[in-house]
Amino acid sequence: MRRLEEKNQQLGTILNNMGRVMVAFSGGVDSTVVLKRAKEELGDNVLAVIVNSELFRDSEFDAAVALAEKIGVQVYQTEIKELEHPEIVKNIPDSWYYSKKLLYSHLNQLAKEMNYPYVLDGMIMDDEEDFRPGLTARTEEEIRSVLQEAEMYKSDVRKLAKELNLPVWNKIASCSLASRFPYGIELNEMLIKQVDDAEVYLKELGFDEVRVRYHDNVARIEVAREKMVELLGRREEIQNKLIHLGFDYVSVDLRGYRTGSMNEVLPESSTKSKLAAQA
């Protein structure tokens, strides 16, 4: 297995060969490593584009802007309107494709207008092993996933981020709020806000790893297993708050916090075939 030092050197070579890049920056650990290394290799020939939408928290957007400015790159703020697109609102497995297609085509348009020959994202090797319809959109729009090109996995990225003294080296992954809803439940601003408010409340209580999944107006809470006893110890106040936010019932998932739990109900053959098509 190749050492991280070798992968990082390859990443530097890839970036140097590009000369001038636009980075799709979310503030997560993956895109932060891309942005930092691009800044180190290309100096002022780097633009961080931070995209807001109805399916991401404003606080995440603001934090990304602040971090990019701290890294010392030029920042461009923009937005997309995901809930104006029926294919995304339908919230089916292929909606992830349309969401990424909207994002990447928007970035490519900006890159064309501002004369950036390359648009980079933060996809890593682990993403090839998960259900990621967005990979197809990435390939179609010719976005460069430089961490994948350097064969970096999440463990590599976190270690490198720590070596680079990046404050997000151990940041918990975030995801579109659409991931809180079962496939087939159409998205709207009211439901998005209901789930978002519930998660923000639980985070304020100290549950950093948390998801509130929506099931016919039942909240299914996922927290880290070691925090489950604490959650149950505060069940009455949590129950009252989430009922106040509009849920009819509140439940706890005994399997605990995990990403992509809504994909667990997808047929295995369907998921594998989609992944094969993206390879």
Coordinates of C-alpha atoms in Angstrom, one line a residue:
M1 CA 0.0 0.0 0.0
R2 CA 1.3 3.4 -1.0
R3 CA 2.3 5.8 1.8
L4 CA 0.5 9.0 2.5
E5 CA 3.7 11.0 1.6
E6 CA 3.7 9.5 -1.9
K7 CA 0.0 10.2 -2.4
N8 CA 0.4 13.8 -1.2
Q9 CA 3.3 14.3 -3.6
Q10 CA 1.2 12.9 -6.4
L11 CA -1.6 15.3 -5.4
G12 CA 0.8 18.2 -5.6
T13 CA 1.9 17.1 -9.1
I14 CA -1.7 16.8 -10.3
L15 CA -2.5 20.3 -9.0
N16 CA 0.7 21.9 -10.5
N17 CA -0.2 20.5 -13.9
M18 CA -3.6 22.2 -13.8
G19 CA -2.2 25.7 -13.2
R20 CA -5.5 27.4 -12.3
V21 CA -8.4 25.8 -10.5
M22 CA -11.8 26.4 -9.1
V23 CA -12.6 24.3 -6.0
A24 CA -16.2 23.3 -5.0
F25 CA -15.8 24.0 -1.3
S26 CA -18.2 22.8 1.4
G27 CA -16.0 23.2 4.5
G28 CA -15.8 19.5 5.0
V29 CA -12.4 17.8 5.6
D30 CA -12.1 16.5 2.0
S31 CA -12.7 19.7 0.1
T32 CA -10.6 21.6 2.8
V33 CA -7.6 19.4 2.0
V34 CA -8.1 20.0 -1.7
L35 CA -8.4 23.8 -1.1
K36 CA -5.4 24.0 1.2
R37 CA -3.1 21.9 -1.1
A38 CA -4.3 23.9 -4.1
K39 CA -3.4 27.1 -2.3
E40 CA 0.1 25.7 -1.4
E41 CA 0.8 24.6 -5.0
L42 CA -0.9 27.3 -7.0
G43 CA -1.0 30.4 -4.8
D44 CA -3.5 33.0 -6.1
N45 CA -4.6 30.8 -9.0
V46 CA -7.3 29.2 -6.8
L47 CA -10.9 30.2 -6.3
A48 CA -13.1 28.6 -3.6
V49 CA -16.7 28.5 -4.8
I50 CA -19.2 28.0 -1.9
V51 CA -22.7 27.0 -3.0
N52 CA -25.7 27.4 -0.7
S53 CA -29.1 25.7 -1.2
E54 CA -32.3 25.0 0.6
L55 CA -31.0 21.5 1.4
F56 CA -27.9 22.7 3.4
R57 CA -27.7 24.7 6.6
D58 CA -26.8 28.4 6.4
S59 CA -24.5 27.8 9.4
E60 CA -22.5 25.3 7.3
F61 CA -22.3 27.8 4.4
D62 CA -21.1 30.6 6.7
A63 CA -18.5 28.3 8.3
A64 CA -17.2 27.3 4.9
V65 CA -16.8 31.0 3.9
A66 CA -14.9 31.8 7.1
L67 CA -12.6 28.8 6.7
A68 CA -11.8 29.5 3.0
E69 CA -11.0 33.1 3.9
K70 CA -8.7 31.8 6.7
I71 CA -6.9 29.6 4.3
G72 CA -6.2 32.7 2.3
V73 CA -7.9 32.1 -1.1
Q74 CA -10.3 34.2 -3.0
V75 CA -14.0 33.2 -2.3
Y76 CA -17.0 33.3 -4.5
Q77 CA -20.4 32.8 -2.9
T78 CA -23.4 31.6 -4.9
E79 CA -26.5 29.5 -4.6
I80 CA -28.7 27.0 -6.4
K81 CA -32.5 26.4 -6.0
E82 CA -32.8 22.6 -5.6
L83 CA -36.5 22.7 -4.6
E84 CA -37.3 24.3 -7.9
H85 CA -36.4 21.1 -9.7
P86 CA -39.1 18.3 -9.8
E87 CA -36.5 15.6 -10.2
I88 CA -35.0 16.6 -6.9
V89 CA -38.2 17.3 -5.1
K90 CA -39.5 13.7 -6.0
N91 CA -36.7 12.4 -3.7
I92 CA -36.0 9.1 -5.4
P93 CA -32.6 7.4 -5.6
D94 CA -31.9 9.1 -8.9
S95 CA -32.6 12.5 -7.3
W96 CA -29.0 12.5 -6.1
Y97 CA -27.9 12.4 -9.7
Y98 CA -30.0 15.5 -10.6
S99 CA -28.9 17.3 -7.5
K100 CA -25.2 16.8 -8.4
K101 CA -25.9 17.5 -12.0
L102 CA -27.4 20.9 -11.0
L103 CA -24.4 21.7 -8.8
Y104 CA -21.7 20.7 -11.3
S105 CA -23.3 22.3 -14.3
H106 CA -23.6 25.6 -12.2
L107 CA -20.0 25.3 -11.3
N108 CA -18.9 24.7 -14.9
Q109 CA -20.9 27.7 -16.0
L110 CA -19.1 29.9 -13.4
A111 CA -15.7 28.4 -14.4
K112 CA -16.4 29.3 -18.0
E113 CA -17.4 32.8 -17.2
M114 CA -14.4 33.4 -14.9
N115 CA -11.8 31.5 -17.0
Y116 CA -11.0 28.6 -14.8
P117 CA -10.1 25.6 -16.9
Y118 CA -10.7 23.0 -14.0
V119 CA -13.3 22.5 -11.4
L120 CA -12.3 20.3 -8.5
D121 CA -14.4 18.5 -5.9
G122 CA -13.6 16.5 -2.8
M123 CA -14.6 13.0 -3.8
I124 CA -12.4 10.3 -2.2
M125 CA -11.8 6.6 -2.9
D126 CA -14.4 5.6 -0.3
D127 CA -17.1 7.2 -2.4
E128 CA -16.6 4.6 -5.0
E129 CA -17.7 1.9 -2.5
D130 CA -21.0 3.6 -1.5
F131 CA -24.2 4.3 -3.3
R132 CA -23.3 7.5 -5.1
P133 CA -25.5 8.4 -8.2
G134 CA -23.7 11.8 -8.1
L135 CA -20.6 10.1 -9.5
T136 CA -22.3 9.8 -12.8
A137 CA -23.0 13.6 -12.9
R138 CA -19.4 14.3 -11.8
T139 CA -18.1 12.2 -14.7
E140 CA -20.5 13.8 -17.2
E141 CA -19.6 17.3 -16.2
E142 CA -15.8 16.4 -16.3
I143 CA -15.2 17.6 -12.7
R144 CA -11.8 16.6 -11.4
S145 CA -11.7 14.5 -8.2
V146 CA -8.1 15.0 -7.4
L147 CA -8.1 13.1 -4.1
Q148 CA -9.4 10.1 -6.0
E149 CA -6.7 10.6 -8.6
A150 CA -4.1 10.5 -5.9
E151 CA -5.8 7.4 -4.4
M152 CA -6.7 8.9 -1.1
Y153 CA -9.1 7.4 1.3
K154 CA -10.8 9.1 4.2
S155 CA -8.1 7.9 6.6
D156 CA -5.5 9.5 4.4
V157 CA -7.4 12.7 4.1
R158 CA -7.9 13.0 7.9
K159 CA -4.3 12.3 8.6
L160 CA -3.1 14.8 6.0
A161 CA -5.6 17.4 7.3
K162 CA -4.2 17.0 10.8
E163 CA -0.6 17.4 9.4
L164 CA -1.7 20.6 7.7
N165 CA -3.1 21.9 10.9
L166 CA -6.6 22.2 9.4
P167 CA -9.3 22.7 12.2
V168 CA -11.7 20.4 10.4
W169 CA -9.4 17.3 10.3
N170 CA -11.8 15.4 12.6
K171 CA -15.1 17.1 11.5
I172 CA -18.1 14.9 11.3
A173 CA -19.4 14.5 7.7
S174 CA -22.4 16.5 6.7
C175 CA -24.9 15.7 4.0
S176 CA -27.8 17.2 2.1
L177 CA -30.9 17.3 4.4
A178 CA -32.7 15.3 1.7
S179 CA -30.9 12.3 3.2
R180 CA -33.2 12.5 6.2
F181 CA -36.3 11.4 4.2
P182 CA -37.3 8.0 2.9
Y183 CA -37.2 7.7 -0.9
G184 CA -40.6 8.7 -2.3
I185 CA -41.4 11.3 0.3
E186 CA -41.5 14.6 -1.7
L187 CA -39.4 17.4 -0.3
N188 CA -40.7 20.8 0.7
E189 CA -39.4 23.7 2.8
M190 CA -41.6 23.0 5.7
L191 CA -40.4 19.4 6.2
I192 CA -36.8 20.4 5.6
K193 CA -37.0 23.1 8.3
Q194 CA -38.7 20.7 10.7
V195 CA -35.9 18.1 10.5
D196 CA -33.2 20.8 10.4
D197 CA -34.6 22.5 13.6
A198 CA -34.7 19.1 15.4
E199 CA -31.1 18.3 14.5
V200 CA -29.8 21.8 15.4
Y201 CA -31.6 21.4 18.8
L202 CA -29.9 18.0 19.5
K203 CA -26.5 19.4 18.5
E204 CA -27.0 22.2 20.9
L205 CA -27.6 19.6 23.6
G206 CA -24.2 18.1 22.8
F207 CA -25.1 15.3 20.4
D208 CA -22.6 16.1 17.6
E209 CA -23.1 12.9 15.7
V210 CA -26.8 13.0 15.1
R211 CA -29.4 12.4 12.4
V212 CA -33.2 13.0 12.7
R213 CA -34.8 10.8 10.0
Y214 CA -38.4 11.5 9.0
H215 CA -41.0 8.7 8.8
D216 CA -44.6 9.8 8.3
N217 CA -44.1 12.5 10.8
V218 CA -42.2 10.2 13.2
A219 CA -38.7 11.3 14.2
R220 CA -36.2 8.5 14.2
I221 CA -33.2 9.8 16.1
E222 CA -29.7 8.4 15.4
V223 CA -26.9 9.2 17.8
A224 CA -23.5 7.6 18.5
R225 CA -24.0 4.4 20.5
E226 CA -22.0 5.7 23.4
K227 CA -24.3 8.7 23.7
M228 CA -27.6 6.7 23.6
V229 CA -27.9 6.4 27.4
E230 CA -27.4 10.2 27.7
L231 CA -30.1 10.7 25.0
L232 CA -32.6 8.5 26.8
G233 CA -31.8 10.3 30.1
R234 CA -33.1 13.5 28.5
R235 CA -36.0 11.8 26.7
E236 CA -38.7 13.9 28.2
E237 CA -37.3 17.3 27.2
I238 CA -36.3 16.0 23.8
Q239 CA -39.8 14.4 23.3
N240 CA -41.4 17.7 24.2
K241 CA -39.2 19.8 21.9
L242 CA -39.7 17.6 18.9
I243 CA -43.4 17.4 19.4
H244 CA -43.4 21.2 19.6
L245 CA -41.5 21.2 16.3
G246 CA -44.4 19.3 14.7
F247 CA -43.6 15.6 15.0
D248 CA -46.3 13.2 16.2
Y249 CA -44.0 10.7 17.7
V250 CA -40.3 10.5 18.6
S251 CA -38.2 7.3 18.4
V252 CA -34.6 6.2 18.9
D253 CA -32.8 4.0 16.4
L254 CA -31.0 1.3 18.5
R255 CA -28.4 0.8 15.8
G256 CA -27.1 4.3 16.4
Y257 CA -25.7 7.0 14.2
R258 CA -24.6 6.0 10.7
T259 CA -24.4 7.7 7.3
G260 CA -26.7 6.6 4.5
S261 CA -29.2 4.6 6.6
M262 CA -32.0 5.5 4.1
N263 CA -30.1 3.4 1.5
E264 CA -30.3 0.3 3.7
V265 CA -33.8 -0.4 2.3
L266 CA -32.7 -0.3 -1.4
P267 CA -32.4 -3.7 -3.1
E268 CA -28.8 -4.8 -3.1
S269 CA -28.9 -5.7 -6.8
S270 CA -30.2 -2.2 -7.6
T271 CA -27.5 -0.5 -5.7
K272 CA -24.7 -2.7 -7.1
S273 CA -26.0 -2.1 -10.7
K274 CA -26.0 1.6 -10.2
L275 CA -22.5 1.5 -8.8
A276 CA -21.3 -0.6 -11.7
A277 CA -22.7 1.9 -14.1
Q278 CA -20.8 4.7 -12.4
A279 CA -17.4 2.9 -12.5

